[in-house]
Amino acid sequence: MALALCLQVLGSLGGWLSLYFSCCHVNKHRGYEWSCRLVTLAHGVLAIGLSAYIGFIDGPWPFTYPGSPNTPLQAHVLCLTLGYFIFDLGWCLYFQSEGALMLAHHTLSILGITTALVLGESGTEVNAVLFGSELTNPLLQLRWFLRETGHYHSFAGDVADFLFVALFTGVRIGLGARLLFCEMVSPKPRWFMKAGGIAMYAVSWCFMVSIWRFAWRKSIKKYHAWRSRRGEEPQRKRNGHLRAH
């Protein structure tokens, strides 16, 4: 069983590396981060779909049965995601592109997924955390691609920002608190899985503080720009009236 899981993780890592090198080959005129972001986007979309199917259809329900034995599908998805996080952490370390908080997030993710696979349990709540963590990922990548292509300061950029902040607050902070509470009061999960849940939720709050600061600064900037435009409209009207006479 352990050998089969290791082979799945290695296969996943090899698959993500192959996709990355293929993206680099196709997008030679772009930087390496462009290709890495494409891989991240692909993993995000895939992880959202698979984890949503597990949580909402295949089961068990994470808010009711934390600490349950892993199902075969949960194990496959966790192996797929573990391979990705190993790839992305290695990329971030090699290119030194991320700060300590993101590195801590990836490290905790790798430890949590590995522990769930080794124990053969708690895949239910780890899969739920995966869903919540990756739900905002496509929007995060969309914001980056809009910025890189010069389309960020547009209606599409505003919508992406709003949805990102709303989903992060509602899912990772709101529903994340509920999931953590269920994890803590349940007698089934091991104590170190509960400690890992607290650590991951603390990391989410650190991200949340930065996101709210960004949202506040952008809102103030938008408000001042709106006030400035409103102040200019009467002046334009007066100038037009004077020219008419």
mmCIF file of C-alpha atoms in Angstrom, residues 23-198:
data_model
loop_
_atom_site.group_PDB
_atom_site.id
_atom_site.type_symbol
_atom_site.label_atom_id
_atom_site.label_comp_id
_atom_site.label_asym_id
_atom_site.label_seq_id
_atom_site.Cartn_x
_atom_site.Cartn_y
_atom_site.Cartn_z
ATOM 1 C CA CYS A 23 4.250 25.141 -21.116
ATOM 2 C CA CYS A 24 7.787 26.554 -21.089
ATOM 3 C CA HIS A 25 8.362 25.140 -24.559
ATOM 4 C CA VAL A 26 5.117 26.535 -25.945
ATOM 5 C CA ASN A 27 5.479 29.919 -24.224
ATOM 6 C CA LYS A 28 9.140 30.612 -24.968
ATOM 7 C CA HIS A 29 8.448 34.341 -25.234
ATOM 8 C CA ARG A 30 7.088 34.364 -21.688
ATOM 9 C CA GLY A 31 8.899 34.101 -18.382
ATOM 10 C CA TYR A 32 9.112 30.939 -16.299
ATOM 11 C CA GLU A 33 6.488 32.219 -13.880
ATOM 12 C CA TRP A 34 3.938 32.361 -16.691
ATOM 13 C CA SER A 35 4.310 28.606 -17.240
ATOM 14 C CA CYS A 36 4.266 27.886 -13.512
ATOM 15 C CA ARG A 37 1.061 29.885 -13.157
ATOM 16 C CA LEU A 38 -0.527 27.860 -15.947
ATOM 17 C CA VAL A 39 0.334 24.653 -14.074
ATOM 18 C CA THR A 40 -1.041 26.171 -10.863
ATOM 19 C CA LEU A 41 -4.252 27.108 -12.661
ATOM 20 C CA ALA A 42 -4.604 23.606 -14.104
ATOM 21 C CA HIS A 43 -4.110 22.038 -10.676
ATOM 22 C CA GLY A 44 -6.559 24.473 -9.093
ATOM 23 C CA VAL A 45 -9.350 23.691 -11.545
ATOM 24 C CA LEU A 46 -8.710 19.940 -11.299
ATOM 25 C CA ALA A 47 -8.487 19.980 -7.505
ATOM 26 C CA ILE A 48 -11.701 22.001 -7.152
ATOM 27 C CA GLY A 49 -13.635 19.587 -9.345
ATOM 28 C CA LEU A 50 -12.327 16.422 -7.716
ATOM 29 C CA SER A 51 -12.541 17.642 -4.125
ATOM 30 C CA ALA A 52 -16.052 19.015 -4.715
ATOM 31 C CA TYR A 53 -17.168 15.640 -6.082
ATOM 32 C CA ILE A 54 -15.690 13.874 -3.057
ATOM 33 C CA GLY A 55 -17.154 16.267 -0.525
ATOM 34 C CA PHE A 56 -20.614 16.820 -1.978
ATOM 35 C CA ILE A 57 -21.320 13.543 -3.795
ATOM 36 C CA ASP A 58 -18.984 10.662 -2.971
ATOM 37 C CA GLY A 59 -18.641 11.485 0.750
ATOM 38 C CA PRO A 60 -18.272 11.226 3.629
ATOM 39 C CA TRP A 61 -19.395 14.703 4.709
ATOM 40 C CA PRO A 62 -16.373 16.443 6.333
ATOM 41 C CA PHE A 63 -18.391 18.443 8.872
ATOM 42 C CA THR A 64 -19.893 15.235 10.290
ATOM 43 C CA TYR A 65 -17.211 12.573 9.841
ATOM 44 C CA PRO A 66 -13.735 14.077 10.349
ATOM 45 C CA GLY A 67 -11.062 11.507 11.042
ATOM 46 C CA SER A 68 -12.780 8.861 8.924
ATOM 47 C CA PRO A 69 -10.743 6.238 7.023
ATOM 48 C CA ASN A 70 -9.632 7.414 3.599
ATOM 49 C CA THR A 71 -11.613 6.267 0.605
ATOM 50 C CA PRO A 72 -9.689 5.118 -2.500
ATOM 51 C CA LEU A 73 -10.760 8.258 -4.376
ATOM 52 C CA GLN A 74 -9.604 10.501 -1.540
ATOM 53 C CA ALA A 75 -6.210 8.801 -1.555
ATOM 54 C CA HIS A 76 -5.858 9.249 -5.336
ATOM 55 C CA VAL A 77 -6.716 12.947 -5.160
ATOM 56 C CA LEU A 78 -4.369 13.533 -2.225
ATOM 57 C CA CYS A 79 -1.529 11.836 -4.113
ATOM 58 C CA LEU A 80 -2.257 13.983 -7.159
ATOM 59 C CA THR A 81 -2.202 17.147 -5.049
ATOM 60 C CA LEU A 82 0.853 16.123 -3.019
ATOM 61 C CA GLY A 83 2.843 15.772 -6.231
ATOM 62 C CA TYR A 84 1.781 19.269 -7.244
ATOM 63 C CA PHE A 85 2.711 20.867 -3.916
ATOM 64 C CA ILE A 86 6.141 19.217 -4.025
ATOM 65 C CA PHE A 87 6.631 20.626 -7.526
ATOM 66 C CA ASP A 88 5.434 24.112 -6.599
ATOM 67 C CA LEU A 89 7.413 24.289 -3.363
ATOM 68 C CA GLY A 90 10.548 23.263 -5.245
ATOM 69 C CA TRP A 91 9.862 25.891 -7.906
ATOM 70 C CA CYS A 92 9.318 28.618 -5.297
ATOM 71 C CA LEU A 93 12.514 27.704 -3.463
ATOM 72 C CA TYR A 94 14.567 27.547 -6.661
ATOM 73 C CA PHE A 95 13.349 30.888 -8.033
ATOM 74 C CA GLN A 96 12.918 32.460 -4.565
ATOM 75 C CA SER A 97 9.611 33.881 -5.728
ATOM 76 C CA GLU A 98 7.541 33.631 -2.541
ATOM 77 C CA GLY A 99 7.749 34.845 1.021
ATOM 78 C CA ALA A 100 7.782 32.904 4.258
ATOM 79 C CA LEU A 101 3.982 32.772 4.545
ATOM 80 C CA MET A 102 3.443 31.014 1.216
ATOM 81 C CA LEU A 103 6.315 28.635 1.937
ATOM 82 C CA ALA A 104 4.733 27.849 5.307
ATOM 83 C CA HIS A 105 1.400 27.192 3.580
ATOM 84 C CA HIS A 106 2.967 24.759 1.114
ATOM 85 C CA THR A 107 4.990 23.023 3.835
ATOM 86 C CA LEU A 108 1.932 22.560 6.036
ATOM 87 C CA SER A 109 -0.038 21.275 3.047
ATOM 88 C CA ILE A 110 2.631 18.706 2.232
ATOM 89 C CA LEU A 111 2.869 17.571 5.859
ATOM 90 C CA GLY A 112 -0.903 17.365 6.252
ATOM 91 C CA ILE A 113 -1.485 15.404 3.063
ATOM 92 C CA THR A 114 1.438 13.072 3.754
ATOM 93 C CA THR A 115 0.216 12.395 7.284
ATOM 94 C CA ALA A 116 -3.312 11.632 6.071
ATOM 95 C CA LEU A 117 -1.939 9.213 3.468
ATOM 96 C CA VAL A 118 0.385 7.469 5.939
ATOM 97 C CA LEU A 119 -2.329 7.130 8.593
ATOM 98 C CA GLY A 120 -4.971 6.109 6.096
ATOM 99 C CA GLU A 121 -7.438 8.458 7.790
ATOM 100 C CA SER A 122 -8.527 12.119 7.981
ATOM 101 C CA GLY A 123 -8.624 12.334 4.199
ATOM 102 C CA THR A 124 -12.187 13.626 4.567
ATOM 103 C CA GLU A 125 -11.251 16.905 6.243
ATOM 104 C CA VAL A 126 -7.965 17.275 4.359
ATOM 105 C CA ASN A 127 -9.936 17.024 1.116
ATOM 106 C CA ALA A 128 -12.327 19.706 2.423
ATOM 107 C CA VAL A 129 -9.368 21.970 3.229
ATOM 108 C CA LEU A 130 -8.071 21.330 -0.300
ATOM 109 C CA PHE A 131 -11.399 22.424 -1.759
ATOM 110 C CA GLY A 132 -11.503 25.607 0.318
ATOM 111 C CA SER A 133 -7.875 26.447 -0.393
ATOM 112 C CA GLU A 134 -8.091 25.925 -4.141
ATOM 113 C CA LEU A 135 -11.495 27.543 -4.680
ATOM 114 C CA THR A 136 -9.932 31.001 -4.891
ATOM 115 C CA ASN A 137 -6.908 29.820 -6.857
ATOM 116 C CA PRO A 138 -8.275 30.364 -10.400
ATOM 117 C CA LEU A 139 -9.240 33.930 -9.475
ATOM 118 C CA LEU A 140 -5.787 34.551 -8.034
ATOM 119 C CA GLN A 141 -4.176 33.353 -11.260
ATOM 120 C CA LEU A 142 -6.647 35.344 -13.358
ATOM 121 C CA ARG A 143 -5.657 38.522 -11.510
ATOM 122 C CA TRP A 144 -1.981 37.800 -12.213
ATOM 123 C CA PHE A 145 -2.558 37.100 -15.923
ATOM 124 C CA LEU A 146 -4.676 40.251 -16.267
ATOM 125 C CA ARG A 147 -1.884 42.257 -14.667
ATOM 126 C CA GLU A 148 0.773 40.707 -16.910
ATOM 127 C CA THR A 149 -1.217 41.397 -20.075
ATOM 128 C CA GLY A 150 -2.101 44.967 -19.096
ATOM 129 C CA HIS A 151 -5.824 44.326 -18.532
ATOM 130 C CA TYR A 152 -5.920 44.399 -14.741
ATOM 131 C CA HIS A 153 -7.167 47.991 -14.426
ATOM 132 C CA SER A 154 -10.502 47.177 -16.032
ATOM 133 C CA PHE A 155 -13.960 45.905 -15.158
ATOM 134 C CA ALA A 156 -12.659 42.317 -15.412
ATOM 135 C CA GLY A 157 -9.936 43.093 -12.882
ATOM 136 C CA ASP A 158 -12.449 44.646 -10.483
ATOM 137 C CA VAL A 159 -14.747 41.614 -10.743
ATOM 138 C CA ALA A 160 -11.847 39.213 -10.196
ATOM 139 C CA ASP A 161 -10.731 41.163 -7.120
ATOM 140 C CA PHE A 162 -14.238 41.300 -5.648
ATOM 141 C CA LEU A 163 -14.902 37.588 -6.157
ATOM 142 C CA PHE A 164 -11.484 36.676 -4.787
ATOM 143 C CA VAL A 165 -11.949 38.682 -1.591
ATOM 144 C CA ALA A 166 -15.547 37.489 -1.129
ATOM 145 C CA LEU A 167 -14.746 33.808 -1.646
ATOM 146 C CA PHE A 168 -11.640 33.921 0.516
ATOM 147 C CA THR A 169 -13.544 35.564 3.353
ATOM 148 C CA GLY A 170 -16.638 33.386 3.090
ATOM 149 C CA VAL A 171 -15.040 30.011 2.418
ATOM 150 C CA ARG A 172 -11.535 29.951 3.879
ATOM 151 C CA ILE A 173 -12.365 32.081 6.910
ATOM 152 C CA GLY A 174 -16.112 31.479 7.410
ATOM 153 C CA LEU A 175 -16.542 27.824 6.457
ATOM 154 C CA GLY A 176 -12.958 27.152 7.530
ATOM 155 C CA ALA A 177 -13.868 28.145 11.086
ATOM 156 C CA ARG A 178 -16.819 25.744 11.039
ATOM 157 C CA LEU A 179 -14.666 22.896 9.731
ATOM 158 C CA LEU A 180 -11.983 23.569 12.347
ATOM 159 C CA PHE A 181 -14.617 23.535 15.094
ATOM 160 C CA CYS A 182 -15.932 20.158 13.890
ATOM 161 C CA GLU A 183 -12.369 18.844 13.782
ATOM 162 C CA MET A 184 -11.620 19.996 17.324
ATOM 163 C CA VAL A 185 -14.766 18.633 18.988
ATOM 164 C CA SER A 186 -14.647 15.269 17.225
ATOM 165 C CA PRO A 187 -12.838 12.492 19.146
ATOM 166 C CA LYS A 188 -11.691 10.718 15.966
ATOM 167 C CA PRO A 189 -8.934 12.902 14.466
ATOM 168 C CA ARG A 190 -5.444 12.565 15.968
ATOM 169 C CA TRP A 191 -4.162 15.459 18.040
ATOM 170 C CA PHE A 192 -1.491 16.360 15.491
ATOM 171 C CA MET A 193 -4.094 16.534 12.727
ATOM 172 C CA LYS A 194 -6.033 18.984 14.890
ATOM 173 C CA ALA A 195 -2.841 20.972 15.484
ATOM 174 C CA GLY A 196 -2.230 21.038 11.748
ATOM 175 C CA GLY A 197 -5.756 22.321 11.206
ATOM 176 C CA ILE A 198 -5.143 25.168 13.638
#
